[in-house]
Short mmCIF file of C-alpha atoms in Angstrom, two decimals:
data_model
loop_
_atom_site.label_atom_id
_atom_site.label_comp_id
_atom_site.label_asym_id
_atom_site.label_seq_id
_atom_site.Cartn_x
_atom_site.Cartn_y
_atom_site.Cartn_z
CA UNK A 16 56.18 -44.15 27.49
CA UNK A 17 53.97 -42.77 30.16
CA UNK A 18 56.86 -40.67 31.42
CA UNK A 19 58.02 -39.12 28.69
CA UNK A 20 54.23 -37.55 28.05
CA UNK A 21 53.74 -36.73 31.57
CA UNK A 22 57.01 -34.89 31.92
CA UNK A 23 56.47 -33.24 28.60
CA UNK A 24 52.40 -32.02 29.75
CA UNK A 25 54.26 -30.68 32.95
CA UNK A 26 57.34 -28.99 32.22
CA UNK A 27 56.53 -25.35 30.60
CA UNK A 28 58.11 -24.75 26.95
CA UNK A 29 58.79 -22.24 25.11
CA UNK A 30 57.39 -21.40 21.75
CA UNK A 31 60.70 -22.85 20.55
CA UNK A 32 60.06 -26.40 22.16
CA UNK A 33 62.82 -25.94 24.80
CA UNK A 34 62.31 -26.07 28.51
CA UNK A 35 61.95 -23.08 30.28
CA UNK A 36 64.60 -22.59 32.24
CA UNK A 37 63.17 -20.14 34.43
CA UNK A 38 60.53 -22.65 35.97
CA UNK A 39 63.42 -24.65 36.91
#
């Protein structure tokens, strides 16, 4: 889904895959 990708291209990870939690 379109969504998913978009979210994914702009929420920041970390090298581990998880969302930085910072950003948020």
């Amino acid at each position: 889904m379109f969504t998913g990708s978009i979210v994914a291209l702009v929420t920041p990870m970390d090298e581990k895959g998880n969302v930085s939690r910072s950003c948020l």
